Amino acid sequence: MSREWNEEKLQRYMKEGRGQGEYEEYKGFIQIHDFGSLGRSARIKSWKTNRILHLLSDIETRFFYLTEFDDSILQVKEHFPLYDFEDVVGEQEDIDIRKFKDNQSGFPYILTATFLITVRGRDGRTFEVARSVKASHELEKKARIERFELIRRYFDKKGIDWGLVTQKEIPLIKAKNIEWVHPAKFLTETTDFTESDVGYLQSILMESFSGNTRAIRDITSVFDNQLNLEAGSGLLIFKHLLATKQIKIDMHKKIDLNESAKILEIVETERGESKNAINR
């Protein structure tokens, strides 16, 4: 932490509910305001839990976007504290834990996993996995490696799958595509559109895309003009359709609005109504 870490601060964090709660009620152990200035930090509202997550780096943010787009993931708890580490793991003779204590107070730091993720399996049952996210160059530090080894041992004792993720394991283009569409999922919260407006507009735009070989950009522009909408409204609805998976596109390729609409796949039910498409 950026300041002295001690018993009093730990008790305050726990009283604040940090690292506790489920879904909308969860509060990460680490908050951005705990630090003086973090230029690459981000506060993002989750689609799944309707709360603001505190993310401390680009890598954390990009990994989070991937979880948002995965329909099997029910919730993500960021900066999950291992409060019961000593009870679960016990003393470790091969790792000097003194290096994980505050230099001033001598009080041990709380180890955290970047994400604790609740997943629904194909059989409908839920389970948890843990992921620590860090830049690959950080793994050159012995203390960092030892910290991750302690975290690995903790989750191994808990019977929870743990993994280490670096920028090398994150599909950058897909993460950036999701970031681009992410704010457009709940348009009634971010625009003046009503649910009725959104339903009507998305159906018209999907119809415009169907069988059309013109560029996506041109179609959304014509859409704005024909419906007398503010410029950019069609593009916003397009993002909404991607975010809600009513339209499928290869998310591993950079979304190019100059591409023909023929690259889009409109997902429909047997009744002809749009439905969510799983793009894994």
Short mmCIF file of C-alpha atoms in Angstrom, two decimals:
data_model
loop_
_atom_site.label_atom_id
_atom_site.label_comp_id
_atom_site.label_asym_id
_atom_site.label_seq_id
_atom_site.Cartn_x
_atom_site.Cartn_y
_atom_site.Cartn_z
CA MET A 1 0.00 0.00 0.00
CA SER A 2 1.10 3.59 -0.44
CA ARG A 3 1.06 4.38 3.32
CA GLU A 4 1.76 2.52 6.55
CA TRP A 5 -0.21 -0.68 6.85
CA ASN A 6 -1.26 -1.74 10.33
CA GLU A 7 -3.92 -3.49 12.41
CA GLU A 8 -6.01 -0.33 12.73
CA LYS A 9 -6.19 0.14 8.96
CA LEU A 10 -7.10 -3.52 8.43
CA GLN A 11 -9.96 -3.28 10.92
CA ARG A 12 -11.19 -0.13 9.18
CA TYR A 13 -11.15 -1.86 5.79
CA MET A 14 -13.08 -4.80 7.17
CA LYS A 15 -15.60 -2.51 8.84
CA GLU A 16 -16.09 -0.78 5.47
CA GLY A 17 -16.99 -4.18 4.02
CA ARG A 18 -13.98 -4.48 1.77
CA GLY A 19 -13.62 -7.92 0.23
CA GLN A 20 -17.09 -8.82 1.42
CA GLY A 21 -20.54 -9.21 -0.15
CA GLU A 22 -21.89 -10.71 -3.33
CA TYR A 23 -22.78 -9.25 -6.72
CA GLU A 24 -23.92 -5.63 -6.35
CA GLU A 25 -22.95 -5.54 -2.67
CA TYR A 26 -19.33 -6.64 -3.09
CA LYS A 27 -16.62 -4.09 -2.40
CA GLY A 28 -13.04 -4.63 -3.55
CA PHE A 29 -10.32 -4.72 -0.93
CA ILE A 30 -8.28 -2.15 -2.85
CA GLN A 31 -9.89 1.11 -3.96
CA ILE A 32 -8.36 3.58 -6.39
CA HIS A 33 -8.56 6.40 -3.85
CA ASP A 34 -6.22 4.44 -1.55
CA PHE A 35 -3.39 5.68 -3.74
CA GLY A 36 -2.19 9.20 -4.52
CA SER A 37 -2.36 8.96 -8.31
CA LEU A 38 -2.80 6.03 -10.67
CA GLY A 39 -2.72 7.18 -14.26
CA ARG A 40 -3.83 3.85 -15.72
CA SER A 41 -6.59 3.11 -13.22
CA ALA A 42 -10.24 2.88 -14.19
CA ARG A 43 -13.66 2.79 -12.60
CA ILE A 44 -16.07 0.77 -14.72
CA LYS A 45 -19.67 -0.19 -14.10
CA SER A 46 -20.22 -3.90 -14.60
CA TRP A 47 -22.97 -5.23 -16.85
CA LYS A 48 -23.36 -8.23 -14.60
CA THR A 49 -23.42 -6.78 -11.08
CA ASN A 50 -24.46 -3.17 -11.64
CA ARG A 51 -21.62 -1.80 -9.51
CA ILE A 52 -18.41 0.13 -10.09
CA LEU A 53 -15.22 -1.93 -10.20
CA HIS A 54 -11.87 -0.40 -9.28
CA LEU A 55 -9.17 -1.51 -11.72
CA LEU A 56 -5.56 -0.49 -11.32
CA SER A 57 -3.96 -1.10 -14.72
CA ASP A 58 -4.66 -1.54 -18.42
CA ILE A 59 -4.12 -5.29 -18.09
CA GLU A 60 -6.70 -5.58 -15.31
CA THR A 61 -9.15 -3.49 -17.30
CA ARG A 62 -8.75 -5.50 -20.49
CA PHE A 63 -9.12 -8.80 -18.67
CA PHE A 64 -12.27 -7.47 -17.01
CA TYR A 65 -13.78 -6.57 -20.39
CA LEU A 66 -13.26 -10.18 -21.50
CA THR A 67 -15.17 -11.43 -18.47
CA GLU A 68 -18.02 -9.03 -19.21
CA PHE A 69 -18.53 -10.54 -22.65
CA ASP A 70 -18.44 -14.15 -21.41
CA ASP A 71 -21.99 -15.34 -20.74
CA SER A 72 -20.82 -18.14 -18.44
CA ILE A 73 -19.42 -15.63 -15.92
CA LEU A 74 -21.93 -14.43 -13.33
CA GLN A 75 -19.83 -12.04 -11.29
CA VAL A 76 -16.28 -10.77 -10.86
CA LYS A 77 -14.85 -9.73 -7.51
CA GLU A 78 -11.80 -7.53 -8.00
CA HIS A 79 -8.91 -7.41 -5.51
CA PHE A 80 -10.24 -10.28 -3.43
CA PRO A 81 -8.47 -10.47 -0.05
CA LEU A 82 -7.18 -13.70 1.43
CA TYR A 83 -8.17 -12.77 4.98
CA ASP A 84 -7.86 -16.35 6.22
CA PHE A 85 -4.52 -17.06 4.55
CA GLU A 86 -2.70 -18.17 7.70
CA ASP A 87 -5.55 -20.44 8.77
CA VAL A 88 -5.74 -22.05 5.32
CA VAL A 89 -2.06 -22.32 4.40
CA GLY A 90 -0.18 -22.06 7.68
CA GLU A 91 3.50 -21.24 8.04
CA GLN A 92 5.74 -21.60 5.00
CA GLU A 93 9.30 -22.65 5.72
CA ASP A 94 10.59 -22.13 2.18
CA ILE A 95 9.37 -18.54 1.76
CA ASP A 96 10.43 -15.71 4.03
CA ILE A 97 7.10 -14.03 4.83
CA ARG A 98 8.85 -11.11 6.53
CA LYS A 99 9.19 -9.44 3.14
CA PHE A 100 5.39 -9.28 2.99
CA LYS A 101 5.11 -7.12 6.08
CA ASP A 102 4.99 -3.35 6.40
CA ASN A 103 8.46 -1.93 7.02
CA GLN A 104 7.23 0.53 9.62
CA SER A 105 4.65 -1.42 11.60
CA GLY A 106 5.80 -4.95 10.91
CA PHE A 107 2.16 -5.85 10.29
CA PRO A 108 1.60 -8.43 7.52
CA TYR A 109 0.02 -7.30 4.28
CA ILE A 110 -3.18 -8.94 3.10
CA LEU A 111 -2.56 -10.99 -0.03
CA THR A 112 -5.13 -10.47 -2.78
CA ALA A 113 -6.15 -12.17 -6.00
CA THR A 114 -6.85 -9.69 -8.78
CA PHE A 115 -10.14 -11.43 -9.60
CA LEU A 116 -12.32 -14.06 -7.99
CA ILE A 117 -14.81 -15.13 -10.65
CA THR A 118 -18.12 -16.95 -10.29
CA VAL A 119 -18.81 -19.18 -13.27
CA ARG A 120 -21.86 -21.17 -14.33
CA GLY A 121 -20.79 -24.47 -15.84
CA ARG A 122 -22.46 -26.25 -18.70
CA ASP A 123 -24.32 -28.42 -16.19
CA GLY A 124 -25.83 -25.29 -14.62
CA ARG A 125 -23.78 -25.52 -11.44
CA THR A 126 -21.70 -22.58 -10.26
CA PHE A 127 -18.08 -22.61 -9.18
CA GLU A 128 -15.26 -20.14 -8.59
CA VAL A 129 -11.94 -19.55 -10.29
CA ALA A 130 -9.24 -17.07 -9.27
CA ARG A 131 -6.93 -15.11 -11.54
CA SER A 132 -3.96 -12.90 -10.73
CA VAL A 133 -3.25 -10.38 -13.47
CA LYS A 134 0.18 -8.81 -13.84
CA ALA A 135 2.54 -7.48 -16.49
CA SER A 136 5.03 -10.14 -17.58
CA HIS A 137 8.07 -8.05 -16.61
CA GLU A 138 6.86 -8.09 -13.00
CA LEU A 139 7.52 -11.83 -12.93
CA GLU A 140 11.25 -11.15 -13.05
CA LYS A 141 11.10 -10.08 -9.41
CA LYS A 142 11.70 -12.84 -6.86
CA ALA A 143 9.40 -11.29 -4.26
CA ARG A 144 6.59 -11.07 -6.81
CA ILE A 145 7.02 -14.70 -7.79
CA GLU A 146 6.97 -15.76 -4.15
CA ARG A 147 3.83 -13.73 -3.53
CA PHE A 148 2.06 -15.48 -6.41
CA GLU A 149 3.26 -18.85 -5.11
CA LEU A 150 1.66 -18.12 -1.74
CA ILE A 151 -1.57 -17.15 -3.48
CA ARG A 152 -1.42 -20.32 -5.57
CA ARG A 153 -1.01 -22.45 -2.45
CA TYR A 154 -3.97 -20.75 -0.82
CA PHE A 155 -6.38 -21.47 -3.66
CA ASP A 156 -4.98 -24.98 -4.05
CA LYS A 157 -5.93 -25.64 -0.41
CA LYS A 158 -9.36 -24.16 -1.13
CA GLY A 159 -9.83 -26.38 -4.18
CA ILE A 160 -10.24 -23.33 -6.42
CA ASP A 161 -8.57 -23.12 -9.82
CA TRP A 162 -6.02 -20.29 -9.84
CA GLY A 163 -4.09 -18.93 -12.79
CA LEU A 164 -1.65 -16.16 -13.59
CA VAL A 165 -2.51 -13.91 -16.54
CA THR A 166 -0.14 -11.48 -18.27
CA GLN A 167 -0.69 -9.23 -21.26
CA LYS A 168 0.54 -12.10 -23.44
CA GLU A 169 -2.58 -14.14 -22.64
CA ILE A 170 -5.05 -11.34 -23.31
CA PRO A 171 -6.44 -10.98 -26.88
CA LEU A 172 -5.91 -7.26 -27.17
CA ILE A 173 -8.14 -6.59 -30.18
CA LYS A 174 -11.08 -8.42 -28.64
CA ALA A 175 -10.66 -6.57 -25.35
CA LYS A 176 -10.58 -3.21 -27.16
CA ASN A 177 -13.64 -4.12 -29.22
CA ILE A 178 -15.57 -4.94 -26.05
CA GLU A 179 -14.36 -1.69 -24.48
CA TRP A 180 -15.72 0.17 -27.53
CA VAL A 181 -19.23 -1.30 -27.25
CA HIS A 182 -19.36 -1.62 -23.46
CA PRO A 183 -21.00 1.74 -22.59
CA ALA A 184 -23.83 1.09 -25.07
CA LYS A 185 -25.45 -1.93 -23.45
CA PHE A 186 -27.93 -0.09 -21.23
CA LEU A 187 -28.97 2.87 -23.36
CA THR A 188 -31.91 3.81 -21.16
CA GLU A 189 -29.39 4.62 -18.42
CA THR A 190 -26.97 6.61 -20.57
CA THR A 191 -29.26 8.33 -23.10
CA ASP A 192 -32.73 9.86 -23.31
CA PHE A 193 -34.03 6.80 -25.17
CA THR A 194 -36.83 4.84 -23.52
CA GLU A 195 -37.04 1.05 -23.67
CA SER A 196 -39.66 1.44 -26.36
CA ASP A 197 -37.36 3.72 -28.34
CA VAL A 198 -34.48 1.28 -28.12
CA GLY A 199 -36.66 -1.67 -29.12
CA TYR A 200 -38.02 0.19 -32.15
CA LEU A 201 -34.70 1.62 -33.29
CA GLN A 202 -32.74 -1.60 -32.99
CA SER A 203 -35.35 -3.52 -34.97
CA ILE A 204 -35.21 -0.93 -37.77
CA LEU A 205 -31.41 -0.94 -37.83
CA MET A 206 -31.20 -4.73 -37.89
CA GLU A 207 -33.60 -4.76 -40.80
CA SER A 208 -31.39 -2.22 -42.55
CA PHE A 209 -28.34 -4.44 -42.06
CA SER A 210 -30.06 -7.60 -43.30
CA GLY A 211 -28.88 -8.46 -46.81
CA ASN A 212 -27.22 -5.06 -47.20
CA THR A 213 -23.76 -4.94 -48.77
CA ARG A 214 -23.09 -1.27 -48.07
CA ALA A 215 -20.58 -0.16 -45.45
CA ILE A 216 -21.75 -0.26 -41.85
CA ARG A 217 -20.87 3.43 -41.49
CA ASP A 218 -23.03 4.38 -44.48
CA ILE A 219 -26.01 2.38 -43.23
CA THR A 220 -25.93 3.96 -39.77
CA SER A 221 -25.59 7.42 -41.33
CA VAL A 222 -28.60 6.88 -43.59
CA PHE A 223 -30.46 5.51 -40.56
CA ASP A 224 -29.86 8.78 -38.69
CA ASN A 225 -31.03 10.89 -41.62
CA GLN A 226 -34.15 8.89 -42.41
CA LEU A 227 -35.34 8.84 -38.80
CA ASN A 228 -34.26 12.42 -38.17
CA LEU A 229 -31.96 11.37 -35.35
CA GLU A 230 -28.93 13.11 -33.93
CA ALA A 231 -25.78 12.21 -35.83
CA GLY A 232 -24.14 9.15 -34.32
CA SER A 233 -27.38 7.62 -33.02
CA GLY A 234 -27.24 4.78 -35.52
CA LEU A 235 -23.67 3.99 -34.52
CA LEU A 236 -24.74 3.94 -30.88
CA ILE A 237 -27.56 1.51 -31.66
CA PHE A 238 -25.08 -0.61 -33.61
CA LYS A 239 -22.82 -0.78 -30.53
CA HIS A 240 -25.86 -1.70 -28.45
CA LEU A 241 -26.70 -4.57 -30.78
CA LEU A 242 -23.15 -5.88 -30.47
CA ALA A 243 -23.11 -5.45 -26.69
CA THR A 244 -26.41 -7.31 -26.31
CA LYS A 245 -25.27 -9.92 -28.84
CA GLN A 246 -28.25 -9.46 -31.10
CA ILE A 247 -25.67 -9.08 -33.85
CA LYS A 248 -22.55 -11.22 -34.10
CA ILE A 249 -19.24 -10.19 -35.53
CA ASP A 250 -15.71 -11.58 -35.28
CA MET A 251 -14.58 -9.83 -32.10
CA HIS A 252 -11.00 -10.99 -32.62
CA LYS A 253 -10.71 -8.60 -35.57
CA LYS A 254 -10.76 -4.84 -35.18
CA ILE A 255 -14.25 -3.57 -35.87
CA ASP A 256 -14.07 -1.61 -39.10
CA LEU A 257 -17.11 0.54 -39.88
CA ASN A 258 -16.02 0.72 -43.51
CA GLU A 259 -16.60 -3.02 -43.86
CA SER A 260 -19.72 -4.26 -45.64
CA ALA A 261 -22.68 -5.15 -43.44
CA LYS A 262 -22.52 -8.63 -44.94
CA ILE A 263 -19.92 -9.50 -42.28
CA LEU A 264 -22.64 -9.16 -39.63
CA GLU A 265 -24.73 -12.07 -38.45
CA ILE A 266 -28.18 -11.16 -37.15
CA VAL A 267 -29.28 -13.61 -34.48
CA GLU A 268 -32.97 -14.39 -34.40
CA THR A 269 -35.31 -16.76 -32.58
CA GLU A 270 -37.75 -19.02 -34.39
CA ARG A 271 -40.30 -16.24 -34.01
CA GLY A 272 -37.99 -13.80 -35.72
CA GLU A 273 -37.21 -11.93 -32.53
CA SER A 274 -33.63 -11.01 -31.72
CA LYS A 275 -31.92 -12.94 -28.95
CA ASN A 276 -28.54 -12.96 -27.25
CA ALA A 277 -25.80 -14.64 -29.27
CA ILE A 278 -22.97 -16.44 -27.58
CA ASN A 279 -19.63 -15.41 -29.07
CA ARG A 280 -16.86 -17.30 -27.40
#
